[in-house]
Coordinates of C-alpha atoms (C1' of nucleotides) in Angstrom, one line a residue:
Chain A
X1 CA -8.9 18.1 -23.7
X2 CA -11.4 17.9 -20.9
X3 CA -10.4 18.7 -17.3
X4 CA -9.0 15.3 -16.6
X5 CA -9.0 16.0 -12.9
X6 CA -10.1 12.7 -11.4
X7 CA -12.3 12.7 -8.4
X8 CA -10.8 12.4 -5.0
X9 CA -12.5 10.7 -2.2
X10 CA -11.6 11.6 1.3
X11 CA -13.9 9.7 3.4
X12 CA -11.2 7.8 5.1
X13 CA -8.6 8.7 7.7
X14 CA -5.3 6.8 7.3
X15 CA -2.3 7.0 9.6
X16 CA 1.1 6.0 8.5
X17 CA 3.8 5.0 11.0
X18 CA 7.5 4.9 10.3
X19 CA 9.7 3.9 13.2
X20 CA 12.7 6.1 13.4
X21 CA 15.8 4.2 12.2
X22 CA 14.2 1.0 13.2
X23 CA 17.2 -1.4 12.9
X24 CA 19.4 0.8 15.0
X25 CA 16.6 1.3 17.5
X26 CA 16.3 -2.5 18.0
X27 CA 19.9 -2.7 19.0
X28 CA 19.8 0.5 21.0
X29 CA 17.0 -1.0 23.0
X30 CA 19.4 -3.7 24.0
X31 CA 22.6 -1.8 24.1
X32 CA 22.5 2.0 23.9
X33 CA 26.2 2.2 23.0
X34 CA 25.8 0.7 19.6
X35 CA 26.2 2.9 16.6
X36 CA 25.2 1.3 13.4
X37 CA 23.7 -1.7 11.9
X38 CA 25.2 -3.2 8.7
X39 CA 24.0 -6.2 6.8
X40 CA 26.5 -8.0 4.8
X41 CA 28.8 -5.6 3.0
X42 CA 26.6 -2.6 3.3
X43 CA 25.2 -0.5 6.1
X44 CA 21.5 -1.0 5.9
X45 CA 20.7 1.7 8.3
X46 CA 22.4 3.8 11.0
X47 CA 21.2 5.9 13.9
X48 CA 21.1 9.6 13.9
X49 CA 24.4 10.0 15.7
X50 CA 26.0 8.2 12.9
X51 CA 24.2 10.3 10.3
X52 CA 25.3 13.5 12.1
X53 CA 28.9 12.3 11.5
X54 CA 28.4 11.9 7.9
X55 CA 27.2 8.3 7.3
X56 CA 24.1 7.4 5.5
X57 CA 21.9 4.5 4.6
X58 CA 23.1 1.9 2.1
X59 CA 26.7 3.0 2.4
X60 CA 29.6 0.6 1.9
X61 CA 31.1 -0.5 5.2
X62 CA 34.7 0.3 4.2
X63 CA 33.6 3.7 3.1
X64 CA 31.9 4.2 6.4
X65 CA 35.1 3.2 8.2
X66 CA 37.0 5.8 6.4
X67 CA 34.7 8.6 7.4
X68 CA 34.0 7.5 10.9
X69 CA 36.9 5.2 12.0
X70 CA 35.3 4.3 15.4
X71 CA 32.0 3.3 13.9
X72 CA 30.6 0.2 15.6
X73 CA 29.4 -2.3 13.0
X74 CA 26.8 -4.7 14.1
X75 CA 26.3 -7.7 11.9
X76 CA 22.7 -8.1 11.0
X77 CA 22.8 -11.9 10.4
X78 CA 19.9 -12.4 12.7
X79 CA 16.9 -10.9 11.2
X80 CA 14.7 -12.6 13.8
X81 CA 15.2 -9.9 16.4
X82 CA 14.0 -7.3 13.9
X83 CA 11.1 -9.5 13.0
X84 CA 10.2 -10.0 16.6
X85 CA 10.4 -6.3 17.4
X86 CA 8.4 -5.4 14.3
X87 CA 5.7 -7.8 15.3
X88 CA 5.6 -6.6 18.8
X89 CA 5.0 -3.0 17.7
X90 CA 2.5 -4.0 15.2
X91 CA 0.6 -5.9 17.8
X92 CA 0.6 -2.8 20.0
X93 CA -1.0 -0.8 17.2
X94 CA -3.4 -3.5 16.2
X95 CA -4.9 -3.6 19.7
X96 CA -6.3 -0.1 19.1
X97 CA -8.1 -0.7 15.8
X98 CA -11.8 -1.5 15.6
X99 CA -11.9 -2.6 12.0
X100 CA -8.7 -4.7 12.0
X101 CA -7.2 -2.6 9.1
X102 CA -3.6 -2.6 10.0
X103 CA -1.0 -3.2 7.4
X104 CA 2.7 -3.7 7.8
X105 CA 5.1 -2.5 5.1
X106 CA 8.5 -4.1 5.7
X107 CA 9.6 -4.2 9.2
X108 CA 9.4 -0.6 10.1
X109 CA 6.2 0.9 8.6
X110 CA 2.5 0.4 9.5
X111 CA -0.6 1.8 7.9
X112 CA -3.8 2.1 10.0
X113 CA -7.3 2.9 8.7
X114 CA -8.9 4.7 11.7
X115 CA -11.9 6.0 9.8
X116 CA -14.4 4.2 12.1
X117 CA -12.8 5.4 15.3
X118 CA -12.6 9.0 14.0
X119 CA -16.1 9.1 12.7
X120 CA -17.4 7.7 16.0
X121 CA -15.5 10.4 18.0
X122 CA -16.6 13.1 15.6
X123 CA -20.2 12.3 16.5
X124 CA -19.3 12.7 20.2
X125 CA -17.9 16.2 19.9
X126 CA -19.6 18.9 21.8
X127 CA -19.8 22.0 19.5
X128 CA -20.1 24.2 22.5
X129 CA -16.8 23.1 24.2
X130 CA -14.5 21.8 21.5
X131 CA -11.4 22.7 23.5
X132 CA -12.3 20.2 26.1
X133 CA -13.0 17.1 24.1
X134 CA -12.6 13.5 25.0
X135 CA -11.3 10.8 22.6
X136 CA -12.9 7.5 23.3
X137 CA -10.7 4.6 22.3
X138 CA -13.3 1.9 22.8
X139 CA -16.8 2.0 21.5
X140 CA -18.5 0.5 24.5
X141 CA -16.3 1.8 27.3
X142 CA -16.3 5.5 27.7
X143 CA -13.7 5.3 30.5
X144 CA -10.9 4.4 28.1
X145 CA -9.6 7.4 26.2
X146 CA -7.9 10.7 26.6
X147 CA -8.7 14.4 26.8
X148 CA -7.8 16.7 23.9
X149 CA -8.4 20.0 22.2
X150 CA -10.3 19.4 19.1
X151 CA -9.8 22.9 17.8
X152 CA -6.1 22.2 17.0
X153 CA -4.2 19.8 15.0
X154 CA -1.8 17.7 17.1
X155 CA 1.7 18.0 15.8
X156 CA 2.5 19.7 12.5
X157 CA 0.1 20.4 9.7
X158 CA 1.0 21.0 6.0
X159 CA -0.8 23.7 4.1
X160 CA 0.3 25.6 1.1
X161 CA -2.7 27.8 1.5
X162 CA -2.1 29.7 4.8
X163 CA -4.6 28.8 7.3
X164 CA -6.5 31.6 8.8
X165 CA -6.3 32.8 12.4
X166 CA -9.1 30.5 13.4
X167 CA -7.7 27.0 13.3
X168 CA -11.2 25.8 12.5
X169 CA -12.4 25.9 8.9
X170 CA -12.0 28.9 6.7
X171 CA -15.2 29.2 4.9
X172 CA -13.7 31.5 2.3
X173 CA -12.2 28.6 0.6
X174 CA -15.0 26.8 -1.0
X175 CA -14.4 23.1 -0.9
X176 CA -16.5 20.1 -0.5
X177 CA -16.7 19.0 3.1
X178 CA -13.9 21.2 4.1
X179 CA -15.2 21.7 7.6
X180 CA -16.0 18.1 8.3
X181 CA -12.7 16.9 6.8
X182 CA -10.8 19.3 8.9
X183 CA -12.5 18.0 12.0
X184 CA -11.8 14.5 11.1
X185 CA -8.2 15.1 10.3
X186 CA -7.8 16.8 13.7
X187 CA -9.3 13.8 15.4
X188 CA -7.0 11.6 13.4
X189 CA -4.0 13.7 14.4
X190 CA -4.8 13.3 18.1
X191 CA -5.3 9.6 17.8
X192 CA -2.0 9.4 16.0
X193 CA -0.2 11.3 18.7
X194 CA -1.7 9.1 21.4
X195 CA -0.5 6.0 19.6
X196 CA 2.9 7.6 18.8
X197 CA 3.5 8.5 22.4
X198 CA 2.3 5.2 23.5
X199 CA 4.8 3.5 21.3
X200 CA 7.5 5.6 22.7
X201 CA 6.6 5.4 26.4
X202 CA 5.5 1.8 26.5
X203 CA 7.7 0.2 23.9
X204 CA 10.7 2.6 23.7
X205 CA 10.4 3.3 20.0
X206 CA 10.0 6.7 18.5
X207 CA 8.3 7.1 15.2
X208 CA 7.4 9.5 12.4
X209 CA 3.8 9.7 11.5
X210 CA 1.7 11.0 8.6
X211 CA -2.1 11.6 8.7
X212 CA -4.2 12.0 5.6
X213 CA -7.0 10.3 3.7
X214 CA -5.2 7.6 1.8
X215 CA -2.1 5.5 2.0
X216 CA -0.1 7.5 -0.5
X217 CA -0.7 10.9 1.1
X218 CA -0.2 9.8 4.7
X219 CA 3.0 8.1 3.9
X220 CA 4.4 11.0 1.9
X221 CA 3.3 13.7 4.3
X222 CA 4.9 12.1 7.3
X223 CA 8.3 12.7 5.8
X224 CA 8.0 16.4 6.4
X225 CA 8.9 16.2 10.1
X226 CA 11.2 13.5 11.0
X227 CA 12.4 12.0 13.3
X228 CA 9.9 11.9 16.1
X229 CA 7.3 14.0 14.5
X230 CA 3.9 13.9 12.9
X231 CA 2.4 15.8 10.0
X232 CA -1.2 16.1 8.9
X233 CA -2.0 17.1 5.4
X234 CA -4.6 19.9 5.9
X235 CA -7.6 20.7 3.7
X236 CA -8.7 21.8 1.3
X237 CA -8.1 18.6 -0.6
X238 CA -10.4 19.6 -3.4
X239 CA -11.1 23.0 -4.8
X240 CA -13.6 23.9 -7.6
X241 CA -12.2 24.3 -11.0
X242 CA -12.9 28.0 -11.3
X243 CA -10.7 28.9 -8.4
X244 CA -7.2 30.0 -8.8
X245 CA -6.1 28.2 -5.7
X246 CA -4.6 24.8 -5.7
X247 CA -5.7 22.1 -3.4
X248 CA -3.2 21.3 -0.7
X249 CA -2.9 17.9 -2.1
X250 CA -1.7 19.2 -5.4
X251 CA 0.5 21.7 -3.8
X252 CA 2.0 19.1 -1.6
X253 CA 2.5 16.3 -4.1
X254 CA 3.6 18.4 -7.1
X255 CA 7.0 19.1 -5.7
X256 CA 8.0 15.5 -5.4
X257 CA 10.3 13.8 -7.9
X258 CA 8.3 11.4 -9.9
X259 CA 10.3 8.5 -8.7
X260 CA 9.6 9.3 -5.1
X261 CA 6.0 8.5 -5.4
X262 CA 5.2 5.1 -3.8
X263 CA 4.1 2.8 -6.5
X264 CA 6.2 4.5 -9.2
X265 CA 9.4 2.6 -8.9
X266 CA 12.6 2.5 -11.0
X267 CA 11.2 1.2 -14.2
X268 CA 8.1 3.4 -14.4
X269 CA 9.9 6.6 -13.4
X270 CA 12.4 5.9 -16.1
X271 CA 9.8 5.6 -18.8
X272 CA 8.0 8.7 -17.6
X273 CA 11.2 10.7 -17.4
X274 CA 12.2 9.7 -20.9
X275 CA 8.9 10.7 -22.2
X276 CA 8.7 14.0 -20.4
X277 CA 12.3 15.0 -21.0
X278 CA 13.3 13.8 -24.4
X279 CA 10.1 13.6 -26.4
X280 CA 7.9 16.6 -25.9
X281 CA 4.8 15.9 -27.9
X282 CA 6.3 16.0 -31.4
X283 CA 5.9 19.7 -32.0
X284 CA 6.5 22.5 -29.4
X285 CA 10.1 21.5 -29.1
X286 CA 12.1 22.5 -26.2
X287 CA 10.7 25.9 -25.2
X288 CA 9.0 24.9 -22.1
X289 CA 10.3 21.5 -21.5
X290 CA 13.6 21.7 -23.3
X291 CA 16.9 22.4 -21.8
X292 CA 18.8 19.8 -19.9
X293 CA 16.6 19.1 -17.0
X294 CA 17.6 16.4 -14.6
X295 CA 14.8 15.9 -12.2
X296 CA 11.2 15.5 -13.3
X297 CA 8.7 16.4 -10.7
X298 CA 5.1 15.3 -10.4
X299 CA 4.1 18.8 -11.6
X300 CA 6.2 18.4 -14.7
X301 CA 4.4 15.2 -15.5
X302 CA 1.0 16.4 -14.6
X303 CA 1.3 19.5 -16.8
X304 CA 2.9 17.8 -19.7
X305 CA 0.9 18.5 -22.9
X306 CA -1.7 15.8 -23.4
X307 CA -0.9 14.1 -20.2
X308 CA -3.6 11.9 -18.7
X309 CA -4.4 8.3 -18.1
X310 CA -4.4 7.4 -21.8
X311 CA -1.0 8.8 -22.5
X312 CA 0.4 7.2 -19.4
X313 CA -1.1 4.0 -20.4
X314 CA 0.8 4.3 -23.7
X315 CA 4.0 5.2 -22.0
X316 CA 3.9 2.7 -19.2
X317 CA 1.8 -0.1 -20.7
X318 CA 2.8 -2.9 -22.9
X319 CA 3.1 -6.7 -22.5
X320 CA 3.9 -7.8 -19.1
X321 CA 2.7 -4.6 -17.4
X322 CA -0.2 -4.1 -15.1
X323 CA -3.6 -3.5 -16.8
X324 CA -4.9 0.0 -16.3
X325 CA -1.5 1.1 -15.1
X326 CA -2.0 4.5 -16.9
X327 CA -5.1 5.3 -14.8
X328 CA -3.4 4.1 -11.7
X329 CA -0.3 6.2 -12.2
X330 CA -2.5 9.2 -13.2
X331 CA -4.3 8.8 -9.9
X332 CA -1.1 8.7 -7.9
X333 CA 0.1 11.8 -9.6
X334 CA -3.1 13.5 -8.5
X335 CA -2.8 12.2 -5.0
X336 CA -5.4 9.6 -5.5
X337 CA -5.0 6.2 -4.0
X338 CA -8.0 4.1 -3.3
X339 CA -6.2 1.0 -2.2
X340 CA -7.4 -0.3 1.1
X341 CA -5.4 -0.8 4.2
X342 CA -5.1 -4.6 4.4
X343 CA -6.8 -6.5 7.3
X344 CA -4.4 -7.7 9.9
X345 CA -3.3 -11.2 8.6
X346 CA -2.5 -14.1 10.8
X347 CA -0.3 -15.8 8.3
X348 CA 2.1 -14.3 5.7
X349 CA 1.3 -15.1 2.1
X350 CA 4.8 -16.4 1.5
X351 CA 8.0 -17.1 3.4
X352 CA 11.3 -17.2 1.6
X353 CA 14.9 -17.5 2.5
X354 CA 17.8 -16.5 0.3
X355 CA 21.5 -15.8 0.3
X356 CA 23.9 -14.4 -2.2
X357 CA 27.3 -15.7 -3.1
X358 CA 30.4 -14.5 -4.8
X359 CA 31.0 -17.9 -6.2
X360 CA 28.8 -21.0 -6.2
X361 CA 29.5 -23.4 -9.0
X362 CA 29.8 -26.9 -7.7
X363 CA 27.2 -29.4 -6.6
X364 CA 28.7 -30.0 -3.2
X365 CA 28.5 -26.3 -2.5
X366 CA 25.0 -26.2 -3.7
X367 CA 24.0 -29.1 -1.5
X368 CA 25.5 -27.5 1.5
X369 CA 23.8 -24.1 0.8
X370 CA 20.5 -25.8 0.2
X371 CA 20.8 -27.5 3.5
X372 CA 21.5 -24.2 5.2
X373 CA 18.7 -22.4 3.5
X374 CA 16.2 -25.2 4.0
X375 CA 17.0 -25.3 7.7
X376 CA 16.2 -21.6 8.1
X377 CA 13.1 -22.1 6.1
X378 CA 11.8 -25.0 8.2
X379 CA 12.5 -23.1 11.4
X380 CA 10.8 -20.0 10.1
X381 CA 7.8 -22.2 9.2
X382 CA 7.7 -23.6 12.7
X383 CA 7.8 -20.1 14.2
X384 CA 5.4 -18.3 11.9
X385 CA 2.9 -21.0 11.0
X386 CA 2.6 -22.9 14.3
X387 CA 0.3 -21.9 17.1
X388 CA -0.2 -23.3 20.5
X389 CA -3.2 -25.5 20.5
X390 CA -6.2 -23.9 22.1
X391 CA -7.1 -26.6 24.6
X392 CA -3.8 -27.8 26.0
X393 CA -0.8 -25.8 25.4
X394 CA 1.6 -28.7 25.1
X395 CA 0.7 -29.3 21.5
X396 CA 1.1 -27.1 18.5
X397 CA -0.8 -27.0 15.4
X398 CA -0.3 -25.5 11.9
X399 CA -2.4 -22.5 11.3
X400 CA -1.6 -22.7 7.6
X401 CA -0.3 -25.3 5.2
X402 CA 1.8 -23.9 2.3
X403 CA 1.1 -25.9 -0.8
X404 CA 4.0 -24.9 -3.0
X405 CA 7.7 -24.7 -2.7
X406 CA 9.8 -22.7 -5.1
X407 CA 13.5 -22.7 -5.8
X408 CA 15.0 -19.7 -7.5
X409 CA 18.6 -18.9 -8.5
X410 CA 20.3 -16.0 -10.2
X411 CA 23.0 -17.2 -12.5
X412 CA 26.0 -14.9 -12.9
X413 CA 26.4 -13.9 -16.5
X414 CA 29.3 -15.9 -18.1
X415 CA 31.2 -12.8 -19.0
X416 CA 32.8 -14.3 -22.0
X417 CA 36.1 -13.1 -23.3
X418 CA 35.7 -14.4 -26.8
X419 CA 32.2 -13.4 -27.7
X420 CA 29.0 -11.7 -27.1
X421 CA 27.3 -13.0 -24.1
X422 CA 26.7 -10.5 -21.5
X423 CA 23.3 -11.5 -20.1
X424 CA 20.4 -11.4 -17.8
X425 CA 20.7 -10.4 -14.2
X426 CA 17.4 -12.0 -13.4
X427 CA 16.2 -14.8 -11.4
X428 CA 14.9 -18.1 -12.7
X429 CA 12.8 -20.5 -10.7
X430 CA 11.1 -23.8 -10.5
X431 CA 8.3 -24.7 -8.2
X432 CA 6.2 -27.6 -7.2
X433 CA 4.1 -29.2 -4.4
X434 CA 5.5 -29.0 -1.0
X435 CA 5.8 -32.5 0.4
X436 CA 3.8 -33.2 3.6
X437 CA 6.6 -34.5 5.7
X438 CA 7.7 -31.0 6.4
X439 CA 4.6 -30.7 8.7
X440 CA 5.7 -33.6 10.7
X441 CA 6.4 -32.3 14.2
X442 CA 7.9 -35.6 15.5
X443 CA 10.8 -35.5 13.2
X444 CA 13.7 -33.3 13.9
X445 CA 14.5 -30.3 11.7
X446 CA 17.6 -32.1 10.3
X447 CA 15.6 -35.0 9.1
X448 CA 13.0 -32.9 7.4
X449 CA 15.7 -30.7 5.8
X450 CA 17.6 -33.6 4.5
X451 CA 14.5 -35.2 2.9
X452 CA 13.4 -31.9 1.5
X453 CA 16.8 -31.1 0.0
X454 CA 17.2 -34.6 -1.6
X455 CA 13.7 -35.3 -2.7
X456 CA 12.5 -31.9 -3.7
X457 CA 15.1 -29.2 -3.9
X458 CA 17.8 -31.1 -5.8
X459 CA 15.4 -32.3 -8.5
X460 CA 14.2 -28.7 -8.9
X461 CA 17.8 -27.6 -9.1
X462 CA 18.4 -30.1 -11.8
X463 CA 15.6 -28.7 -13.8
X464 CA 17.0 -25.2 -13.3
X465 CA 20.5 -26.2 -14.1
X466 CA 20.6 -29.4 -16.1
X467 CA 24.3 -29.5 -16.5
X468 CA 26.3 -30.4 -13.4
X469 CA 28.7 -27.6 -14.0
X470 CA 29.2 -24.5 -16.2
X471 CA 27.0 -22.3 -14.1
X472 CA 27.9 -19.9 -11.3
X473 CA 25.2 -18.7 -9.0
X474 CA 25.1 -15.3 -7.3
X475 CA 21.9 -16.1 -5.4
X476 CA 19.8 -19.0 -4.2
X477 CA 16.3 -18.6 -2.8
X478 CA 13.9 -21.1 -1.4
X479 CA 10.3 -20.1 -0.6
X480 CA 7.0 -21.5 0.3
X481 CA 3.7 -20.0 -1.0
X482 CA 0.1 -20.8 -1.5
X483 CA -0.9 -20.9 2.1
X484 CA -4.0 -22.8 2.9
X485 CA -5.3 -21.3 6.1
X486 CA -6.7 -23.6 8.8
X487 CA -10.1 -22.3 9.8
X488 CA -9.9 -20.8 13.3
X489 CA -11.5 -22.6 16.1
X490 CA -13.7 -19.9 17.5
X491 CA -14.9 -17.0 15.3
X492 CA -12.8 -14.7 17.4
X493 CA -9.2 -15.0 16.2
X494 CA -9.0 -12.3 13.5
X495 CA -9.5 -14.8 10.7
X496 CA -12.6 -12.9 9.8
X497 CA -11.9 -12.6 6.1
X498 CA -12.7 -16.2 5.4
X499 CA -15.5 -15.2 3.0
X500 CA -12.8 -14.2 0.5
X501 CA -11.5 -17.7 0.2
X502 CA -12.3 -19.7 -2.9
X503 CA -15.3 -21.9 -2.5
X504 CA -13.4 -25.0 -3.5
X505 CA -10.7 -24.4 -1.0
X506 CA -13.3 -24.0 1.7
X507 CA -14.8 -27.4 0.9
X508 CA -11.4 -29.0 0.9
X509 CA -10.6 -27.4 4.2
X510 CA -13.7 -28.8 5.7
X511 CA -12.8 -32.2 4.5
X512 CA -9.4 -32.4 6.0
X513 CA -10.2 -30.6 9.1
X514 CA -11.9 -33.8 10.3
X515 CA -8.6 -35.6 9.9
X516 CA -5.2 -35.2 11.3
X517 CA -4.6 -31.5 11.4
X518 CA -0.9 -31.8 11.1
X519 CA -0.9 -33.6 7.8
X520 CA -3.3 -32.3 5.3
X521 CA -3.9 -34.7 2.5
X522 CA -2.4 -33.2 -0.6
X523 CA -3.8 -36.3 -2.2
X524 CA -7.4 -35.0 -1.7
X525 CA -6.4 -31.6 -2.9
X526 CA -5.0 -33.1 -6.0
X527 CA -7.9 -35.4 -6.5
X528 CA -10.3 -32.4 -6.4
X529 CA -8.1 -30.5 -8.7
X530 CA -8.5 -33.5 -11.0
X531 CA -5.3 -33.1 -12.8
X532 CA -3.0 -35.8 -11.5
X533 CA -3.2 -39.3 -12.5
X534 CA -2.2 -42.4 -10.5
X535 CA -1.9 -40.8 -7.2
X536 CA -2.9 -42.8 -4.2
X537 CA -5.8 -41.2 -2.4
X538 CA -5.7 -43.4 0.7
X539 CA -6.1 -40.8 3.4
X540 CA -5.2 -43.2 6.2
X541 CA -1.7 -43.4 4.9
X542 CA 0.6 -41.9 7.5
X543 CA 4.1 -41.9 6.3
X544 CA 3.0 -43.0 3.0
X545 CA 1.7 -39.6 2.2
X546 CA 5.1 -38.3 1.7
X547 CA 5.8 -41.1 -0.7
X548 CA 2.8 -40.1 -2.7
X549 CA 4.0 -36.5 -2.9
X550 CA 7.3 -37.8 -4.0
X551 CA 5.6 -39.7 -6.7
X552 CA 3.8 -36.6 -7.7
X553 CA 6.9 -34.5 -8.0
X554 CA 8.6 -37.4 -9.8
X555 CA 6.0 -36.9 -12.5
X556 CA 7.9 -34.0 -13.9
X557 CA 11.4 -35.4 -13.9
X558 CA 11.2 -37.7 -16.9
X559 CA 9.7 -35.0 -19.1
X560 CA 12.8 -33.0 -18.3
X561 CA 15.5 -35.6 -18.6
X562 CA 14.0 -37.2 -21.7
X563 CA 14.4 -34.3 -24.1
X564 CA 17.5 -32.3 -24.5
X565 CA 19.0 -32.8 -21.1
X566 CA 22.3 -34.4 -20.4
X567 CA 22.4 -37.4 -18.3
X568 CA 25.8 -37.4 -16.7
X569 CA 25.3 -36.2 -13.3
X570 CA 27.9 -37.2 -10.9
X571 CA 29.7 -34.7 -8.8
X572 CA 33.0 -35.2 -7.2
X573 CA 32.3 -34.8 -3.5
X574 CA 34.3 -33.9 -0.5
X575 CA 34.6 -36.7 1.9
X576 CA 33.4 -36.3 5.4
X577 CA 33.2 -38.7 8.4
X578 CA 29.7 -39.5 9.5
X579 CA 28.5 -39.1 6.0
X580 CA 27.7 -41.7 3.4
X581 CA 28.2 -41.3 -0.3
X582 CA 25.5 -42.4 -2.8
X583 CA 26.7 -44.8 -5.4
X584 CA 24.1 -43.6 -7.8
X585 CA 24.7 -39.9 -7.9
X586 CA 27.7 -39.3 -5.7
X587 CA 25.9 -37.0 -3.3
X588 CA 26.9 -37.2 0.3
X589 CA 24.6 -37.0 3.2
X590 CA 24.1 -38.1 6.8
X591 CA 23.6 -41.8 7.2
X592 CA 20.0 -41.4 8.4
X593 CA 19.1 -39.8 5.1
X594 CA 20.4 -42.5 2.9
X595 CA 17.4 -44.7 3.0
X596 CA 15.1 -41.9 1.8
X597 CA 17.7 -41.0 -0.8
X598 CA 17.8 -44.5 -2.2
X599 CA 14.1 -44.6 -2.4
X600 CA 14.3 -41.5 -4.4
X601 CA 16.6 -43.1 -6.9
X602 CA 14.4 -46.2 -7.1
X603 CA 11.6 -43.9 -8.3
X604 CA 13.7 -42.2 -10.9
X605 CA 12.9 -43.0 -14.5
Chain B
dT1 C1' -0.6 -23.4 -11.5
dA2 C1' 4.0 -21.9 -13.0
dA3 C1' 7.3 -18.6 -14.2
dG4 C1' 8.4 -14.1 -14.3
dT5 C1' 8.3 -8.7 -13.5
dC6 C1' 8.0 -4.7 -10.7
dT7 C1' 8.0 -2.5 -6.4
dA8 C1' 9.2 -1.5 -1.7
dA9 C1' 11.8 -1.3 2.8
Chain C
dC1 C1' 23.0 4.1 -9.1
dG2 C1' 24.5 -0.2 -7.0
dA3 C1' 25.3 -3.4 -3.3
dT4 C1' 21.3 -7.2 0.0
dT5 C1' 17.2 -9.7 1.8
dT6 C1' 12.3 -10.4 2.2
dA7 C1' 7.8 -9.8 0.7
dG8 C1' 3.6 -8.4 -1.9
dA9 C1' 0.9 -7.5 -6.1
dC10 C1' 0.6 -8.4 -10.5
dT11 C1' 1.0 -10.5 -15.6
dT12 C1' 1.3 -14.2 -19.1
dA13 C1' 0.5 -18.6 -20.7

DNA sequence: TAAGTCTAA
DNA sequence: CGATTTAGACTTA
């Protein structure tokens, strides 16, 4: 067995931000008296006062009430406030980057790659007066920045190997680039502190920060001092093989439970645990790894006989798993993570809305919930994908056109008394082209929602659940994906990554940029994709475009209903004034939607 | 492209 | 643990 120690690169400086109990902070910013923030039946998060009194994250609400009777529960129905706050803080940080590498993870975490800023400032250091250094925040404006002491780390440092008196490099520990890496981490720590305090003073949010050379390590090391702290993982990151010392990376990461490593989730940690605990390499039973050990640390895994990328590939690999997962996991275990901090993106790659239910088993209910979900979705699209038009701000334009809409459900297992069927807890889904009428800004949301539900979502639902009853859903999700970004007007706006787009998409984009920006012709896309038959390609068609799309989606219905699917599909429906009932299928809907609905039926079969 | 899996907050 | 909701990266066919 060769020394399977993979090479570690540490040419980057990455900062990881984690806002302290973010959800609670959002409310505290509005009303300091508030105590905790639950979502549905569970407390998603709580502030530190609540934690001091014995509450914790993901706790059941009634449980929390028993422990702290006067707890203030805030319903988190409205995620928009969190989304907005998250975006605001993210924008604040983004303004500091030079390379645009700022990546959000959930609402309350941000990675920043500040390598270029750090390198630039390293070159400015005056070796004769390191204590009085100046950190320049803008490349071409020396007046913007702050004074700092570049002989000291800002905030906490983590080192297993005790650092010597001199805070500057200890040359007794032979490492590659020890000195330079230390200097750059110091720079990074001061920049991090500047940003962290800026976030606190100017936005009112405290955060916990980690500084290291990759996403994995900066995220993990930040946890050492929270809340309101920052920690830098100190060198040496690499030590020569013949030394008895460990690198600080190894020393740091080794103590973690294997499942705590970002990227190694529930499934993978289970597999690894099973292997390390219960099947010690055939022989050598039990002596070292035997006993009844509960937790498996990174060190346990790393030192397991024969452990390496190949073994991990065997343990973790298999059909449906990521290729090269063994090598990747082996890297993580060794503190290696070469994944890039993503460029700031103007548009999300996907938007989805979902809700869960204790009981959802009739069509009228489904129809109602689909309307609710679709309404949220359309509104979200109009918030996240619309931008004020550059020239006159009275008009808005779509910055991206999602091409695909997907409906997912999670059927509740039947739980049969007589027999055997206890079954999957997983989601099933159907997807198809997103009709163009959703981009129409003249129609009201209600009109769009109604058309979308009747013409697209219900047909998908039928494919998912061919029988009108007999199912019971615990979850419904609607999402849009496959964003086709509109090219930015001036080269300025951050859409710099356009080179990464597929060539074909670029050509298509050019074509329809000439036309009405609010209604991209799917027809052209499909013609280029050369798969669909009999689709009108008349680009001058205004409202007709939606009809074309309808025809497109209608393509799939017969193939479904023809085979093994039942045909009886009438639901008994609750009566409601202001609503009409369809003679064909029994669905009810607002009067204005009936025309479209009837057209839908006329296209059926 | 469509459907699904795993991960993470 | 699991409970929930949203999102991204990835596989298979």
